[in-house]
Backbone as numpy.savetxt, mean C-alpha at the origin, in Angstrom:
# Nx Ny Nz CAx CAy CAz Cx Cy Cz
-24.51 -20.37 5.43 -23.72 -19.43 4.66 -22.25 -19.64 4.95
-21.46 -19.52 3.92 -20.02 -19.67 4.10 -19.33 -18.33 3.89
-18.24 -18.16 4.57 -17.46 -16.93 4.47 -16.64 -16.98 3.19
-16.63 -15.90 2.43 -15.84 -15.88 1.21 -14.35 -15.81 1.55
-13.54 -16.25 0.62 -12.10 -16.33 0.83 -11.46 -14.94 0.84
-10.41 -14.79 1.65 -9.67 -13.52 1.69 -8.96 -13.30 0.35
-8.83 -12.06 -0.04 -8.06 -11.70 -1.24 -6.60 -12.07 -1.01
-5.90 -12.34 -2.08 -4.48 -12.66 -2.00 -3.66 -11.37 -1.87
-2.64 -11.40 -1.04 -1.74 -10.25 -0.95 -1.08 -10.02 -2.31
-0.70 -11.11 -2.96 0.07 -11.03 -4.20 -0.84 -10.92 -5.43
-0.44 -10.03 -6.35 -1.15 -9.90 -7.61 -2.43 -9.08 -7.54
-2.87 -8.73 -6.36 -4.08 -7.93 -6.18 -3.71 -6.45 -6.27
-4.51 -5.67 -6.97 -4.32 -4.21 -6.98 -5.03 -3.67 -5.75
-4.24 -3.25 -4.77 -4.77 -2.74 -3.52 -4.94 -1.23 -3.62
-6.16 -0.74 -3.54 -6.44 0.69 -3.59 -6.43 1.23 -2.17
-5.49 2.12 -1.89 -5.29 2.66 -0.54 -6.40 3.64 -0.21
-6.96 3.48 0.99 -8.01 4.38 1.48 -7.32 5.63 2.02
-7.32 6.69 1.21 -6.66 7.93 1.58 -7.71 8.98 1.94
-7.71 9.49 3.17 -8.68 10.51 3.55 -8.62 11.73 2.63
-9.78 12.30 2.32 -9.84 13.53 1.54 -9.83 13.33 0.04
-9.86 12.08 -0.42 -9.90 11.84 -1.86 -11.26 12.22 -2.40
-11.28 12.78 -3.59 -12.53 13.13 -4.25 -12.50 12.64 -5.68
-13.51 11.89 -6.05 -13.65 11.48 -7.44 -12.50 10.67 -7.98
-11.80 9.94 -7.14 -10.70 9.10 -7.62 -9.39 9.84 -7.77
-9.40 11.17 -7.65 -8.16 11.94 -7.79 -7.20 11.56 -6.67
-5.98 11.23 -7.06 -4.97 10.91 -6.06 -5.07 9.52 -5.49
-5.78 8.63 -6.15 -5.89 7.26 -5.66 -4.53 6.58 -5.68
-4.17 5.99 -4.57 -2.93 5.22 -4.48 -3.27 3.75 -4.67
-2.47 3.05 -5.47 -2.66 1.64 -5.75 -1.32 0.93 -5.59
-1.31 -0.16 -4.83 -0.10 -0.95 -4.62 -0.35 -2.39 -5.04
0.66 -3.03 -5.65 0.58 -4.43 -6.04 1.86 -5.13 -5.59
1.68 -6.23 -4.87 2.82 -7.02 -4.39 3.08 -8.17 -5.34
4.36 -8.39 -5.69 4.76 -9.46 -6.60 5.57 -10.48 -5.80
5.02 -11.69 -5.65 5.65 -12.71 -4.83 6.97 -13.20 -5.42
7.01 -13.42 -6.73 8.22 -13.95 -7.36 9.36 -12.94 -7.34
9.06 -11.68 -7.65 10.10 -10.64 -7.68 10.41 -10.09 -6.29
9.56 -10.40 -5.31 9.69 -9.87 -3.94 9.75 -8.34 -3.95
8.74 -7.76 -4.64 8.65 -6.30 -4.75 7.22 -5.83 -4.52
7.10 -4.53 -4.33 5.81 -3.85 -4.35 5.97 -2.69 -5.32
4.95 -2.45 -6.10 5.00 -1.34 -7.04 3.60 -0.74 -7.15
3.54 0.46 -7.69 2.23 1.06 -7.86 2.28 2.56 -8.04
1.14 3.14 -7.78 0.96 4.57 -7.94 0.55 5.15 -6.60
1.24 6.18 -6.19 0.89 6.94 -5.00 -0.01 8.09 -5.43
-0.47 8.94 -4.54 -1.33 10.05 -4.98 -0.70 10.92 -6.07
0.62 11.03 -6.09 1.29 11.86 -7.10 2.29 11.11 -7.96
2.98 10.17 -7.40 4.12 9.54 -8.05 3.97 8.03 -8.15
4.80 7.43 -8.98 4.90 5.97 -9.07 5.96 5.54 -8.04
5.83 4.30 -7.56 6.75 3.80 -6.54 7.09 2.33 -6.82
8.31 1.96 -6.47 8.79 0.57 -6.52 9.69 0.36 -5.31
9.63 -0.84 -4.75 10.52 -1.17 -3.62 10.56 -2.68 -3.44
11.61 -3.14 -2.78 11.66 -4.55 -2.37 10.60 -4.76 -1.30
10.05 -5.98 -1.26 9.04 -6.31 -0.25 9.21 -7.78 0.14
9.62 -8.01 1.37 9.81 -9.35 1.87 8.71 -9.65 2.88
7.97 -10.74 2.65 6.84 -11.10 3.50 7.20 -12.33 4.32
6.96 -12.25 5.64 7.24 -13.37 6.53 6.49 -13.20 7.84
5.83 -14.25 8.29 5.19 -14.29 9.61 4.29 -13.09 9.89
3.42 -12.73 8.94 2.48 -11.64 9.18 3.10 -10.25 9.13
4.32 -10.16 8.62 5.00 -8.87 8.51 5.53 -8.69 7.09
5.59 -7.45 6.68 6.18 -7.09 5.39 7.33 -6.13 5.67
8.51 -6.46 5.17 9.64 -5.54 5.25 9.74 -4.85 3.90
9.54 -3.54 3.90 9.59 -2.75 2.68 10.93 -2.04 2.58
11.56 -2.17 1.43 12.84 -1.51 1.21 12.64 -0.02 0.97
13.75 0.67 0.77 13.70 2.10 0.45 12.97 2.27 -0.87
12.05 3.23 -0.95 11.27 3.40 -2.16 12.03 4.11 -3.27
11.77 3.70 -4.49 12.24 4.41 -5.67 10.99 5.05 -6.27
10.97 6.38 -6.36 9.77 7.07 -6.84 10.11 8.06 -7.95
9.08 8.42 -8.69 9.21 9.54 -9.60 9.23 10.80 -8.73
9.44 11.97 -9.31 9.64 13.18 -8.51 8.65 14.31 -8.82
7.39 13.96 -9.06 6.40 15.00 -9.35 5.88 15.60 -8.05
5.46 16.84 -8.12 4.89 17.53 -6.96 3.42 17.80 -7.25
2.57 17.56 -6.27 1.14 17.79 -6.42 0.66 18.72 -5.31
-0.65 18.95 -5.29 -1.23 19.83 -4.27 -0.94 19.28 -2.87
-0.99 20.14 -1.90 -0.58 19.82 -0.53 -1.22 18.60 0.08
-2.55 18.43 -0.02 -3.21 17.29 0.62 -2.79 15.97 -0.02
-2.55 15.98 -1.33 -2.10 14.76 -1.99 -0.67 14.42 -1.58
0.17 15.44 -1.46 1.55 15.21 -1.02 1.57 14.71 0.42
0.68 15.24 1.27 0.60 14.77 2.66 0.23 13.29 2.70
-0.76 12.90 1.88 -1.18 11.50 1.82 -0.04 10.63 1.32
0.68 11.12 0.33 1.81 10.37 -0.22 2.89 10.17 0.83
3.22 11.21 1.57 4.24 11.09 2.63 3.82 10.08 3.68
2.51 10.05 3.99 2.01 9.10 5.00 2.23 7.67 4.52
1.92 7.41 3.25 2.11 6.07 2.69 3.60 5.73 2.62
4.41 6.67 2.18 5.85 6.44 2.08 6.49 6.16 3.45
5.82 6.59 4.51 6.31 6.31 5.86 6.40 4.83 6.18
5.68 4.00 5.41 5.74 2.55 5.61 7.00 1.94 5.01
7.59 2.64 4.04 8.75 2.11 3.32 10.01 2.28 4.16
10.98 1.42 3.91 12.24 1.48 4.66 12.08 0.94 6.06
11.11 0.04 6.28 10.90 -0.53 7.60 9.96 -1.73 7.52
9.54 -2.20 8.70 8.64 -3.35 8.76 7.25 -2.90 9.14
6.27 -3.63 8.62 4.88 -3.37 8.97 4.17 -4.71 9.16
3.30 -4.77 10.14 2.45 -5.93 10.28 1.35 -5.80 9.23
0.90 -6.94 8.70 -0.21 -6.87 7.75 -1.28 -7.89 8.10
-2.50 -7.55 7.74 -3.64 -8.44 7.96 -4.58 -8.28 6.78
-5.10 -9.37 6.29 -6.11 -9.32 5.23 -7.40 -9.89 5.80
-8.45 -9.10 5.72 -9.78 -9.52 6.16 -10.71 -9.35 4.97
-11.03 -10.48 4.33 -11.86 -10.54 3.14 -11.20 -9.76 2.00
-11.59 -8.51 1.77 -11.00 -7.71 0.69 -10.33 -6.44 1.22
-9.97 -6.44 2.51 -9.32 -5.28 3.10 -7.94 -5.67 3.64
-6.94 -4.92 3.20 -5.56 -5.09 3.67 -5.27 -3.98 4.66
-4.78 -4.34 5.84 -4.38 -3.35 6.84 -2.89 -3.50 7.09
-2.15 -2.41 6.91 -0.72 -2.36 7.18 -0.50 -1.44 8.38
0.24 -1.92 9.37 0.54 -1.11 10.55 2.04 -1.07 10.75
2.62 0.14 10.66 4.06 0.30 10.80 4.48 0.16 12.25
5.78 0.07 12.46 6.31 -0.07 13.81 5.99 1.14 14.68
5.79 2.33 14.06 5.44 3.51 14.85 3.93 3.66 15.04
3.15 2.67 14.57 1.70 2.68 14.79 0.88 3.28 13.66
1.51 3.80 12.62 0.78 4.34 11.48 0.05 3.20 10.78
-1.26 3.41 10.52 -2.07 2.37 9.88 -2.55 2.86 8.53
-2.41 2.00 7.53 -2.89 2.25 6.18 -3.83 1.11 5.82
-4.99 1.44 5.26 -5.92 0.41 4.82 -6.07 0.50 3.30
-6.26 -0.66 2.68 -6.45 -0.73 1.23 -7.51 -1.78 0.93
-8.19 -1.58 -0.19 -9.27 -2.48 -0.61 -8.85 -3.16 -1.91
-9.14 -4.44 -2.01 -8.81 -5.21 -3.21 -9.57 -4.66 -4.40
-8.84 -4.41 -5.50 -9.46 -3.93 -6.73 -10.08 -5.06 -7.50
-10.93 -4.71 -8.44 -11.61 -5.71 -9.27 -10.84 -5.96 -10.53
């Protein structure tokens, strides 16, 4: 048996594993664009765009540009947790179809490659 190839960081729709999600409500999705050096997507409540520079197993995320909608408390909490990765560096690892981002303060976000 051979091990299947890891998903690509770029062009993949990464669905963030957010605790407390029910029925897809509040699903966060991020997509990295290698040519534009950006990340964009949907957070539990808002859309987001930012610069994203990848080098040596790390991603430097610029300050996020987001829409300004307000949602229920648990979704806003999840959104704030994800936004905590922006404006700093995070280590990243891809294992098959799982992306793990770990910020400098130790916050870990996991995402699964979309189909």
